[in-house]
Coordinates of C-alpha atoms in Angstrom, one line a residue:
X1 CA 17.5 46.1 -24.2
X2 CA 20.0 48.8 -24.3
X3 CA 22.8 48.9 -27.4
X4 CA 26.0 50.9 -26.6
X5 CA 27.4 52.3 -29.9
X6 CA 30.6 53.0 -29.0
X7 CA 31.5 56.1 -31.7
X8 CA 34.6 56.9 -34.2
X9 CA 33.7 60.4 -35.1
X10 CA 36.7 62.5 -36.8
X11 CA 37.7 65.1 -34.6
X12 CA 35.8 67.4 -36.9
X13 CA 32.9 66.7 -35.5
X14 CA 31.0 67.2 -31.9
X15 CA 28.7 64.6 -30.3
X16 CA 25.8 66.9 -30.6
X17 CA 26.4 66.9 -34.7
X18 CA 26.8 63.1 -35.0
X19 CA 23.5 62.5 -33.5
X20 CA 22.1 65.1 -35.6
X21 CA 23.9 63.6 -38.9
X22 CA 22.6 60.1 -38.0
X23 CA 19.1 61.2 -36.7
X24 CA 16.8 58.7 -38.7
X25 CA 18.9 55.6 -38.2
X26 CA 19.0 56.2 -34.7
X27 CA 15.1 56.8 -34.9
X28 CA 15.0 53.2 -36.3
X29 CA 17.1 52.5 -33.5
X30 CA 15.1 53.2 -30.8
X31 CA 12.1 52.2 -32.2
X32 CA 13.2 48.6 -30.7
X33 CA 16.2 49.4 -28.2
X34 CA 17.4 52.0 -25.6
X35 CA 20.6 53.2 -27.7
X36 CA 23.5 54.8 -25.8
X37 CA 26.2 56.7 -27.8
X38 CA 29.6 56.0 -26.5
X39 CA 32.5 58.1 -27.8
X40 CA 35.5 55.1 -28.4
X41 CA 38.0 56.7 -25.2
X42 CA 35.1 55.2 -22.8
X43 CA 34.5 51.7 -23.8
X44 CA 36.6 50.7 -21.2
X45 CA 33.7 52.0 -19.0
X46 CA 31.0 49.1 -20.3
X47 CA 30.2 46.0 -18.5
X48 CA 31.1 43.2 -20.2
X49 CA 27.6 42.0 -20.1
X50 CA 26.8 45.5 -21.8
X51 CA 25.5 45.2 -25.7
X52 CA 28.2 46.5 -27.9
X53 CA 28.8 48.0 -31.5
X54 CA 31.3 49.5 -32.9
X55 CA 29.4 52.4 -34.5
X56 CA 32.1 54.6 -37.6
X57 CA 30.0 57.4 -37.6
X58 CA 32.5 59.9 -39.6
X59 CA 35.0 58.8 -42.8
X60 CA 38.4 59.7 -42.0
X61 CA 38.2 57.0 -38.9
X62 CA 40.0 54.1 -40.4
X63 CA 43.6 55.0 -38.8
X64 CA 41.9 55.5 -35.5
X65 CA 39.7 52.1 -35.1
X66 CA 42.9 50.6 -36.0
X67 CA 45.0 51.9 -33.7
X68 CA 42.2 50.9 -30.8
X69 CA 41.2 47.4 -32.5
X70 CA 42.5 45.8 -29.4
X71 CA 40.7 47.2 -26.9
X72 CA 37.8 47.0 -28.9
X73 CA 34.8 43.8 -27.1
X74 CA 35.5 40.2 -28.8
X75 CA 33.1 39.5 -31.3
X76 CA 33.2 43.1 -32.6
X77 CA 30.2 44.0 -34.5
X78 CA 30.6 47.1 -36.4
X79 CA 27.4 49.3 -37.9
X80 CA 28.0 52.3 -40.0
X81 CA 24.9 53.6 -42.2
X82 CA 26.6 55.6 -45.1
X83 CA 27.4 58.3 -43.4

């Protein structure tokens, strides 16, 4: 099974450092699943037969999954680790 986390990183950060910064629970992750890191802009891009969370993966987010609530899939699942 494949989970799409579909990422709110702050600006501040690159995809490359997000994955780095989240390493072990992604680890745990795939232990058990294929995981596939989806920055928020390309949701629209998943099947809706596609696994979905919405992964906050930065603070600083807030204002930002707000302002995309909407688009975001129905029931909206949300994982954030801490971090």
């Amino acid at each position: 099974m494949t989970i799409h986390l579909i990422t709110f990183a702050s600006l501040l950060h690159k995809n490359a450092s997000v994955e780095k910064s989240h390493e072990s629970m992604l680890i745990e992750l795939e232990k058990h699943f294929t995981v596939r890191i989806i920055d928020h802009t390309e949701a629209h891009t998943l099947s809706p037969g596609d696994f979905k969370l919405v992964f906050i993966a930065t603070g600083g987010v807030e204002k930002m999954v707000v302002q995309n609530f909407e688009s975001l899939p129905r029931p909206t699942v949300i994982l954030a680790d801490g971090m």
